Amino acid sequence: MTLLIKNGRLIDPKSNRDEILDVLIEENKIAKIGTNLSEENTEIIDARGLVIAPGLIDVHVHFREPGQTHKETIHSGAKSAAAGGFTTVVMMANTKPILSTPKVLTETLAIAKKEAIKIKAVASITQDFDGENLTDFAELIKAGAIGFSDDGIPLTDAGVLRKALQKAKLTDSLLSIHEEDPNLIGTLGVNDGEVAHKCGFTGAPTVSEYSMMARDAMIAYETGARLHLQHLSAGESVEVVRFAKNLGAKITAEVTPQHFSITEQMIFEQGTNAKLNPPLRRDADISKIIAGLKDGTIDVIATDHAPHTHEEKNVSIDKAPSGMIGLETSLQLGLTNLVAKGHLTLLELLTKMTLNPAKLYDFDAGYLAEAGPADLVIFDAEKTYQVGETFDSKVTNSPFIHQKVQGQVKYTICDGNIVYQAK
Ligand SMILES: [Zn+2]
């Protein structure tokens, strides 16, 4: 099968190319990139006025299968990803059962393999997230784990993290961690500030994140292992990462679109759909996060796509589960709040959504080149619209419904196949 994409603005973060070009796809590879390409008997996509970029990569999604398929399945998650322009995603381990054994991991990856996009998974760092006993890294890598994370549950014991990092170094694998010290938190998911106090409880203060991040960044520095810090929310956390990187720690950091787009005030407008861990913060935090994205302190944008049903979310703010879906609004929020506002160039945004996440796990992805993988997204970077009430995800727990955003995905192509096309 061949596919010819004509006259699009091709942006490739690896070669820094930004030109109007044609792309010819044969089977699952890019056969040719050039001008005035023609081919007989091929499907043609007219990409005039559109951007052609590498398929987006999300290193942080929760697809809820096995165990909580009323929220999302691997299939509905994959469809949501494709609709958002993603061709590779990394599932977190907090399924039921947790991805702690080669058996559960193998079974889950077998389901994921049937999907039209590339779905990878990390295994848990500790056995069933017990925070004490490390899983068998070598066996889990053999079973297909690309890294390790107890995401959702912070590792409170510094000694356990140190042992895990030493083991990660021996197996050349990446640990990614969720940093929120439970000993410093009242109620999870709401910033400890104006909003939490109006709700009548103690929330999650920024110090719970940046103090633990500082501790773990220094343990990573001491061990020389690679450590990925998930979803930074506090301004001070950016300073911590900057300091640790300057010291020579092998640290990478991610931020979600929600953490650079909206503040804790959103809870007044959107209620429990704006509750997540770590919580939305204040404008001052967003400014520091944007500075961190600009100067490279923050390497990656990831969604933390976390589906919950309307019934589960339709309870009081202190009782609702934390998390929001994000795959279908991620590129749009980057275009709207980073590129259109002049904080990042389009190339810089795409680098943090393609090339940099690919580097974390050494994926053969995140670039556009002849003989390279035919994983692409084609989008209109200018078109503005209101986020709708329905998604390809199984659920709708997004605080961005009805918000005006910029950017629309037109086609997602994975392994040379069109896996999403805008209606
Ligand atoms: Zn998390």
Tab-separated table of C-alpha atoms and ligand atoms in Angstrom:
chain	number	residue	atom	x	y	z
A	1	MET	CA	0.000	0.000	0.000
A	2	THR	CA	1.222	3.473	-0.861
A	3	LEU	CA	0.110	6.876	0.301
A	4	LEU	CA	1.203	10.250	-1.061
A	5	ILE	CA	0.910	13.375	1.096
A	6	LYS	CA	1.143	16.524	-0.995
A	7	ASN	CA	2.287	20.082	-0.234
A	8	GLY	CA	2.234	20.051	3.563
A	9	ARG	CA	4.431	22.079	5.894
A	10	LEU	CA	6.755	19.303	7.042
A	11	ILE	CA	8.289	19.891	10.454
A	12	ASP	CA	10.915	17.445	11.645
A	13	PRO	CA	12.423	18.051	15.098
A	14	LYS	CA	15.403	15.794	14.424
A	15	SER	CA	16.727	17.608	11.336
A	16	ASN	CA	15.053	20.952	12.210
A	17	ARG	CA	13.490	20.863	8.755
A	18	ASP	CA	10.509	23.176	8.222
A	19	GLU	CA	9.535	23.287	4.531
A	20	ILE	CA	6.633	22.712	2.158
A	21	LEU	CA	7.143	19.144	0.955
A	22	ASP	CA	5.525	15.905	-0.252
A	23	VAL	CA	5.868	12.611	1.586
A	24	LEU	CA	5.522	9.227	-0.096
A	25	ILE	CA	4.748	6.292	2.160
A	26	GLU	CA	5.262	2.682	1.104
A	27	GLU	CA	4.139	-0.055	3.467
A	28	ASN	CA	5.202	1.031	6.982
A	29	LYS	CA	8.100	3.293	5.934
A	30	ILE	CA	8.590	6.757	4.494
A	31	ALA	CA	9.872	6.006	0.989
A	32	LYS	CA	10.569	9.540	-0.185
A	33	ILE	CA	10.433	13.155	0.971
A	34	GLY	CA	10.679	15.837	-1.721
A	35	THR	CA	8.866	18.243	-4.018
A	36	ASN	CA	6.602	17.412	-6.936
A	37	LEU	CA	6.482	13.740	-6.038
A	38	SER	CA	4.054	11.661	-8.051
A	39	GLU	CA	3.064	8.053	-7.971
A	40	GLU	CA	0.551	5.996	-9.910
A	41	ASN	CA	-2.307	4.164	-8.222
A	42	THR	CA	-1.854	5.737	-4.843
A	43	GLU	CA	-4.129	7.369	-2.307
A	44	ILE	CA	-3.380	11.092	-2.149
A	45	ILE	CA	-3.791	13.410	0.844
A	46	ASP	CA	-3.853	17.107	0.014
A	47	ALA	CA	-1.991	18.679	2.947
A	48	ARG	CA	-1.951	22.262	1.667
A	49	GLY	CA	-2.182	24.621	4.637
A	50	LEU	CA	-1.562	21.752	7.053
A	51	VAL	CA	1.423	20.690	9.154
A	52	ILE	CA	3.000	17.254	8.662
A	53	ALA	CA	4.826	16.153	11.826
A	54	PRO	CA	6.050	12.902	13.359
A	55	GLY	CA	3.263	10.989	15.115
A	56	LEU	CA	2.944	12.292	18.673
A	57	ILE	CA	4.314	10.209	21.552
A	58	ASP	CA	2.765	10.166	25.027
A	59	VAL	CA	4.857	8.531	27.742
A	60	HIS	CA	2.132	8.726	30.393
A	61	VAL	CA	-1.347	7.225	29.875
A	62	HIS	CA	-3.743	5.144	31.972
A	63	PHE	CA	-5.820	2.770	29.830
A	64	ARG	CA	-7.494	0.947	32.777
A	65	GLU	CA	-7.289	-2.535	31.244
A	66	PRO	CA	-7.146	-5.037	32.880
A	67	GLY	CA	-9.584	-4.424	35.701
A	68	GLN	CA	-11.380	-1.109	35.213
A	69	THR	CA	-12.691	-1.353	31.684
A	70	HIS	CA	-15.828	0.605	32.589
A	71	LYS	CA	-13.523	3.681	32.549
A	72	GLU	CA	-11.446	2.888	29.444
A	73	THR	CA	-10.234	-0.150	27.519
A	74	ILE	CA	-6.988	-0.503	25.649
A	75	HIS	CA	-9.094	-0.231	22.481
A	76	SER	CA	-10.955	2.958	23.463
A	77	GLY	CA	-7.706	4.427	24.773
A	78	ALA	CA	-5.981	3.667	21.483
A	79	LYS	CA	-8.811	5.330	19.550
A	80	SER	CA	-8.595	8.397	21.785
A	81	ALA	CA	-4.819	8.530	21.227
A	82	ALA	CA	-5.173	8.276	17.455
A	83	ALA	CA	-7.794	11.069	17.502
A	84	GLY	CA	-5.276	13.231	19.345
A	85	GLY	CA	-2.508	12.597	16.792
A	86	PHE	CA	-0.610	10.033	18.872
A	87	THR	CA	1.011	6.983	17.280
A	88	THR	CA	2.947	5.711	20.331
A	89	VAL	CA	1.843	5.716	23.972
A	90	VAL	CA	3.234	4.277	27.209
A	91	MET	CA	0.743	2.753	29.633
A	92	MET	CA	1.273	3.091	33.357
A	93	ALA	CA	1.213	0.042	35.622
A	94	ASN	CA	-1.754	0.887	37.889
A	95	THR	CA	-4.179	-1.543	36.297
A	96	LYS	CA	-6.018	-4.240	38.286
A	97	PRO	CA	-4.052	-6.424	38.735
A	98	ILE	CA	-1.021	-4.129	38.739
A	99	LEU	CA	1.640	-4.783	36.080
A	100	SER	CA	4.032	-6.367	38.582
A	101	THR	CA	4.547	-9.830	37.100
A	102	PRO	CA	5.675	-11.076	33.676
A	103	LYS	CA	2.362	-12.952	33.349
A	104	VAL	CA	0.074	-9.926	33.766
A	105	LEU	CA	2.365	-7.774	31.650
A	106	THR	CA	2.536	-10.337	28.826
A	107	GLU	CA	-1.258	-10.730	28.763
A	108	THR	CA	-1.790	-6.957	28.734
A	109	LEU	CA	0.748	-6.361	25.968
A	110	ALA	CA	-0.888	-9.105	23.875
A	111	ILE	CA	-4.156	-7.134	23.961
A	112	ALA	CA	-2.311	-3.887	23.200
A	113	LYS	CA	-0.582	-5.404	20.186
A	114	LYS	CA	-3.901	-5.756	18.342
A	115	GLU	CA	-4.379	-1.989	18.225
A	116	ALA	CA	-3.614	0.247	15.255
A	117	ILE	CA	-1.190	2.430	17.208
A	118	LYS	CA	1.933	1.411	19.146
A	119	ILE	CA	1.177	0.763	22.808
A	120	LYS	CA	4.023	0.114	25.227
A	121	ALA	CA	3.937	-0.403	28.980
A	122	VAL	CA	6.050	0.144	32.041
A	123	ALA	CA	5.947	-2.393	34.867
A	124	SER	CA	5.730	-1.449	38.521
A	125	ILE	CA	8.852	-0.659	40.549
A	126	THR	CA	7.576	-2.396	43.676
A	127	GLN	CA	5.457	-5.535	43.937
A	128	ASP	CA	1.790	-4.478	43.700
A	129	PHE	CA	2.902	-0.936	44.644
A	130	ASP	CA	3.773	-2.063	48.179
A	131	GLY	CA	6.554	0.528	48.287
A	132	GLU	CA	9.032	-1.982	49.712
A	133	ASN	CA	9.749	-5.048	47.588
A	134	LEU	CA	11.228	-4.442	44.155
A	135	THR	CA	9.822	-6.367	41.188
A	136	ASP	CA	12.039	-8.591	39.040
A	137	PHE	CA	13.292	-5.938	36.596
A	138	ALA	CA	15.218	-8.360	34.350
A	139	GLU	CA	12.275	-10.767	33.938
A	140	LEU	CA	9.824	-7.917	33.340
A	141	ILE	CA	12.102	-6.411	30.688
A	142	LYS	CA	12.166	-9.830	28.996
A	143	ALA	CA	8.356	-9.825	29.101
A	144	GLY	CA	8.279	-6.438	27.337
A	145	ALA	CA	8.501	-3.754	30.035
A	146	ILE	CA	10.200	-0.657	28.627
A	147	GLY	CA	10.766	0.907	32.055
A	148	PHE	CA	9.383	1.019	35.579
A	149	SER	CA	6.976	3.229	37.493
A	150	ASP	CA	4.713	3.130	40.549
A	151	ASP	CA	2.936	6.189	39.102
A	152	GLY	CA	0.127	7.340	41.342
A	153	ILE	CA	1.862	6.034	44.438
A	154	PRO	CA	4.997	7.953	45.483
A	155	LEU	CA	7.937	5.952	46.864
A	156	THR	CA	8.194	7.337	50.373
A	157	ASP	CA	11.173	5.214	51.435
A	158	ALA	CA	14.397	6.798	50.141
A	159	GLY	CA	16.236	3.510	50.603
A	160	VAL	CA	13.807	1.686	48.325
A	161	LEU	CA	14.185	4.338	45.629
A	162	ARG	CA	17.974	4.128	45.897
A	163	LYS	CA	17.901	0.333	45.490
A	164	ALA	CA	15.495	0.675	42.565
A	165	LEU	CA	17.779	3.209	40.875
A	166	GLN	CA	20.807	0.958	41.362
A	167	LYS	CA	18.870	-1.901	39.786
A	168	ALA	CA	17.668	0.354	36.973
A	169	LYS	CA	21.258	1.294	36.229
A	170	LEU	CA	22.310	-2.363	36.063
A	171	THR	CA	19.476	-3.173	33.653
A	172	ASP	CA	19.880	0.127	31.743
A	173	SER	CA	16.235	1.003	32.307
A	174	LEU	CA	14.386	4.199	33.102
A	175	LEU	CA	12.420	4.801	36.292
A	176	SER	CA	9.627	7.362	36.183
A	177	ILE	CA	8.200	8.603	39.427
A	178	HIS	CA	5.248	10.484	40.851
A	179	GLU	CA	6.475	12.937	43.480
A	180	GLU	CA	4.043	13.832	46.268
A	181	ASP	CA	4.999	13.128	49.867
A	182	PRO	CA	1.789	11.812	51.507
A	183	ASN	CA	3.064	12.897	54.928
A	184	LEU	CA	2.719	16.530	53.840
A	185	ILE	CA	-0.729	16.248	52.248
A	186	GLY	CA	-4.235	16.675	53.617
A	187	THR	CA	-6.580	15.918	50.734
A	188	LEU	CA	-5.042	14.881	47.398
A	189	GLY	CA	-5.899	16.505	44.101
A	190	VAL	CA	-6.527	20.081	45.222
A	191	ASN	CA	-3.785	22.671	45.755
A	192	ASP	CA	-3.429	23.649	49.389
A	193	GLY	CA	-4.468	27.266	48.910
A	194	GLU	CA	-7.468	29.461	48.388
A	195	VAL	CA	-9.630	26.810	46.739
A	196	ALA	CA	-8.986	24.018	49.267
A	197	HIS	CA	-9.610	26.401	52.129
A	198	LYS	CA	-12.924	27.558	50.626
A	199	CYS	CA	-13.836	23.879	50.314
A	200	GLY	CA	-12.996	23.529	53.999
A	201	PHE	CA	-10.014	21.192	53.924
A	202	THR	CA	-6.229	21.067	53.765
A	203	GLY	CA	-5.095	20.258	50.244
A	204	ALA	CA	-1.830	19.121	48.660
A	205	PRO	CA	0.848	21.815	49.148
A	206	THR	CA	3.603	22.402	46.591
A	207	VAL	CA	6.239	21.440	49.177
A	208	SER	CA	4.945	17.857	49.096
A	209	GLU	CA	6.140	17.733	45.479
A	210	TYR	CA	9.335	19.765	45.407
A	211	SER	CA	10.784	18.403	48.651
A	212	MET	CA	10.439	14.817	47.471
A	213	MET	CA	11.710	15.752	44.032
A	214	ALA	CA	14.798	17.345	45.577
A	215	ARG	CA	15.469	14.229	47.647
A	216	ASP	CA	15.057	11.877	44.681
A	217	ALA	CA	17.003	14.057	42.268
A	218	MET	CA	19.952	13.866	44.655
A	219	ILE	CA	19.635	10.075	44.985
A	220	ALA	CA	19.598	9.833	41.186
A	221	TYR	CA	22.711	12.013	41.117
A	222	GLU	CA	24.466	9.776	43.637
A	223	THR	CA	23.564	6.522	41.828
A	224	GLY	CA	24.198	7.846	38.309
A	225	ALA	CA	20.960	6.191	37.192
A	226	ARG	CA	18.415	7.734	34.833
A	227	LEU	CA	15.324	9.134	36.527
A	228	HIS	CA	12.263	10.655	34.874
A	229	LEU	CA	10.176	13.030	36.996
A	230	GLN	CA	6.519	12.915	36.049
A	231	HIS	CA	4.042	15.787	35.805
A	232	LEU	CA	5.746	18.754	37.489
A	233	SER	CA	3.168	21.136	38.899
A	234	ALA	CA	5.037	23.511	41.219
A	235	GLY	CA	7.313	26.374	40.196
A	236	GLU	CA	9.911	25.290	42.762
A	237	SER	CA	10.035	21.838	41.163
A	238	VAL	CA	11.343	23.457	37.988
A	239	GLU	CA	14.130	25.076	40.038
A	240	VAL	CA	14.935	21.699	41.616
A	241	VAL	CA	15.203	19.976	38.227
A	242	ARG	CA	17.326	22.808	36.849
A	243	PHE	CA	19.694	22.558	39.815
A	244	ALA	CA	19.967	18.756	39.580
A	245	LYS	CA	20.588	18.835	35.839
A	246	ASN	CA	23.326	21.441	36.288
A	247	LEU	CA	24.912	19.199	38.883
A	248	GLY	CA	25.021	16.388	36.334
A	249	ALA	CA	22.144	14.199	37.495
A	250	LYS	CA	20.696	12.128	34.646
A	251	ILE	CA	17.252	13.563	35.075
A	252	THR	CA	14.436	14.255	32.655
A	253	ALA	CA	11.158	15.960	33.449
A	254	GLU	CA	7.647	16.118	32.051
A	255	VAL	CA	4.675	18.444	32.372
A	256	THR	CA	1.045	17.909	31.385
A	257	PRO	CA	-0.955	20.370	29.260
A	258	GLN	CA	-3.330	20.965	32.177
A	259	HIS	CA	-0.471	22.039	34.443
A	260	PHE	CA	0.662	24.736	31.991
A	261	SER	CA	-2.859	25.744	30.874
A	262	ILE	CA	-5.155	26.156	33.883
A	263	THR	CA	-4.990	26.982	37.590
A	264	GLU	CA	-6.652	25.757	40.790
A	265	GLN	CA	-9.446	28.283	40.089
A	266	MET	CA	-10.738	25.804	37.504
A	267	ILE	CA	-12.183	23.742	40.356
A	268	PHE	CA	-14.780	26.496	40.910
A	269	GLU	CA	-15.824	26.241	37.239
A	270	GLN	CA	-15.374	22.552	36.475
A	271	GLY	CA	-15.607	20.878	39.874
A	272	THR	CA	-14.178	17.403	40.210
A	273	ASN	CA	-13.094	17.239	36.551
A	274	ALA	CA	-10.348	19.696	37.540
A	275	LYS	CA	-9.119	17.449	40.361
A	276	LEU	CA	-5.914	15.546	39.677
A	277	ASN	CA	-2.636	14.490	41.326
A	278	PRO	CA	-0.522	16.559	41.589
A	279	PRO	CA	-3.149	19.316	41.599
A	280	LEU	CA	-3.555	22.383	39.439
A	281	ARG	CA	-1.600	25.260	40.982
A	282	ARG	CA	-1.381	29.030	40.524
A	283	ASP	CA	-0.366	31.450	37.751
A	284	ALA	CA	3.082	31.885	39.315
A	285	ASP	CA	3.690	28.131	38.967
A	286	ILE	CA	2.585	28.176	35.329
A	287	SER	CA	5.061	31.002	34.591
A	288	LYS	CA	7.932	28.952	36.015
A	289	ILE	CA	6.814	25.822	34.176
A	290	ILE	CA	6.717	27.749	30.898
A	291	ALA	CA	10.213	29.115	31.621
A	292	GLY	CA	11.306	25.512	32.219
A	293	LEU	CA	9.815	24.394	28.913
A	294	LYS	CA	11.573	27.270	27.153
A	295	ASP	CA	15.059	26.672	28.543
A	296	GLY	CA	14.900	22.871	28.240
A	297	THR	CA	14.627	22.099	31.955
A	298	ILE	CA	11.353	20.331	31.102
A	299	ASP	CA	11.981	17.867	28.290
A	300	VAL	CA	8.632	16.279	27.612
A	301	ILE	CA	4.913	17.057	27.450
A	302	ALA	CA	2.783	14.057	28.492
A	303	THR	CA	-0.945	13.867	29.124
A	304	ASP	CA	-1.397	11.659	32.218
A	305	HIS	CA	-4.637	10.635	30.441
A	306	ALA	CA	-6.667	9.304	33.390
A	307	PRO	CA	-10.253	8.306	32.590
A	308	HIS	CA	-13.029	8.162	35.216
A	309	THR	CA	-16.778	7.870	34.630
A	310	HIS	CA	-19.294	10.639	35.203
A	311	GLU	CA	-20.782	8.663	38.123
A	312	GLU	CA	-17.386	8.322	39.785
A	313	LYS	CA	-16.666	12.034	39.376
A	314	ASN	CA	-20.182	13.171	40.310
A	315	VAL	CA	-19.474	13.253	44.071
A	316	SER	CA	-18.020	15.869	46.424
A	317	ILE	CA	-14.563	17.265	45.620
A	318	ASP	CA	-12.864	15.542	48.572
A	319	LYS	CA	-14.284	12.120	47.604
A	320	ALA	CA	-13.899	12.196	43.810
A	321	PRO	CA	-11.090	10.220	42.173
A	322	SER	CA	-8.201	12.295	40.782
A	323	GLY	CA	-7.392	12.535	37.102
A	324	MET	CA	-8.615	13.814	33.751
A	325	ILE	CA	-8.530	12.581	30.174
A	326	GLY	CA	-6.107	14.432	27.916
A	327	LEU	CA	-5.161	12.687	24.687
A	328	GLU	CA	-7.656	14.542	22.504
A	329	THR	CA	-6.799	18.040	23.746
A	330	SER	CA	-3.034	17.818	24.275
A	331	LEU	CA	-1.722	19.150	20.953
A	332	GLN	CA	-4.430	21.822	20.985
A	333	LEU	CA	-3.474	23.096	24.448
A	334	GLY	CA	0.179	23.264	23.411
A	335	LEU	CA	-0.706	25.210	20.276
A	336	THR	CA	-3.095	27.497	22.170
A	337	ASN	CA	-1.167	28.179	25.362
A	338	LEU	CA	2.475	27.794	24.300
A	339	VAL	CA	2.815	28.473	20.556
A	340	ALA	CA	0.070	31.063	19.950
A	341	LYS	CA	1.230	32.988	23.043
A	342	GLY	CA	4.795	33.041	21.755
A	343	HIS	CA	6.402	30.910	24.491
A	344	LEU	CA	7.550	28.073	22.204
A	345	THR	CA	7.938	27.769	18.442
A	346	LEU	CA	5.924	25.068	16.724
A	347	LEU	CA	9.160	23.116	16.249
A	348	GLU	CA	9.955	23.361	19.975
A	349	LEU	CA	6.463	22.191	20.935
A	350	LEU	CA	6.672	19.228	18.574
A	351	THR	CA	10.130	18.333	19.894
A	352	LYS	CA	8.652	17.906	23.369
A	353	MET	CA	5.803	15.780	21.998
A	354	THR	CA	7.801	13.590	19.580
A	355	LEU	CA	11.604	13.498	19.546
A	356	ASN	CA	12.227	13.990	23.279
A	357	PRO	CA	9.754	11.359	24.502
A	358	ALA	CA	11.175	8.945	21.883
A	359	LYS	CA	14.654	9.535	23.320
A	360	LEU	CA	13.534	8.563	26.834
A	361	TYR	CA	12.906	4.998	25.710
A	362	ASP	CA	15.044	4.886	22.577
A	363	PHE	CA	11.986	4.416	20.334
A	364	ASP	CA	12.542	4.398	16.577
A	365	ALA	CA	10.036	7.233	16.311
A	366	GLY	CA	9.710	10.985	16.690
A	367	TYR	CA	11.288	11.976	13.360
A	368	LEU	CA	10.486	12.139	9.646
A	369	ALA	CA	13.094	10.753	7.271
A	370	GLU	CA	13.363	8.511	4.248
A	371	ALA	CA	13.487	4.846	5.366
A	372	GLY	CA	12.159	5.960	8.770
A	373	PRO	CA	8.862	4.823	10.291
A	374	ALA	CA	5.646	6.022	8.616
A	375	ASP	CA	4.169	7.391	11.855
A	376	LEU	CA	2.786	10.882	11.215
A	377	VAL	CA	0.228	13.414	12.265
A	378	ILE	CA	-1.252	15.950	9.853
A	379	PHE	CA	-2.943	18.902	11.506
A	380	ASP	CA	-4.309	22.388	10.976
A	381	ALA	CA	-2.292	24.538	13.383
A	382	GLU	CA	-4.513	27.605	12.990
A	383	LYS	CA	-8.094	26.385	13.105
A	384	THR	CA	-9.915	27.383	16.295
A	385	TYR	CA	-12.917	25.576	17.713
A	386	GLN	CA	-14.698	24.747	20.950
A	387	VAL	CA	-13.830	21.437	22.592
A	388	GLY	CA	-16.927	19.251	22.278
A	389	GLU	CA	-18.731	17.172	24.871
A	390	THR	CA	-17.901	13.810	23.339
A	391	PHE	CA	-14.573	12.082	22.871
A	392	ASP	CA	-13.221	8.905	21.320
A	393	SER	CA	-12.248	8.010	24.886
A	394	LYS	CA	-14.933	6.054	26.721
A	395	VAL	CA	-15.460	8.901	29.202
A	396	THR	CA	-15.647	12.687	29.275
A	397	ASN	CA	-13.834	13.802	32.438
A	398	SER	CA	-12.181	16.833	30.857
A	399	PRO	CA	-12.232	20.352	32.304
A	400	PHE	CA	-11.628	21.689	28.778
A	401	ILE	CA	-15.105	20.933	27.407
A	402	HIS	CA	-16.501	24.107	25.742
A	403	GLN	CA	-13.105	25.851	25.943
A	404	LYS	CA	-11.920	27.543	22.778
A	405	VAL	CA	-8.685	25.981	21.508
A	406	GLN	CA	-6.496	26.213	18.446
A	407	GLY	CA	-5.406	23.301	16.265
A	408	GLN	CA	-7.214	20.370	14.713
A	409	VAL	CA	-5.855	16.915	13.928
A	410	LYS	CA	-6.818	15.942	10.355
A	411	TYR	CA	-5.061	12.598	9.926
A	412	THR	CA	-3.070	10.253	12.125
A	413	ILE	CA	-0.987	7.699	10.258
A	414	CYS	CA	0.684	4.786	12.019
A	415	ASP	CA	2.823	2.189	10.276
A	416	GLY	CA	1.648	3.646	6.971
A	417	ASN	CA	-2.068	3.182	7.771
A	418	ILE	CA	-4.557	6.009	8.305
A	419	VAL	CA	-5.704	5.296	11.868
A	420	TYR	CA	-7.668	8.506	12.354
A	421	GLN	CA	-9.284	10.936	9.942
A	422	ALA	CA	-11.225	14.043	11.014
A	423	LYS	CA	-14.898	13.926	10.119
B	1	ZN	ZN	1.079	10.394	38.418
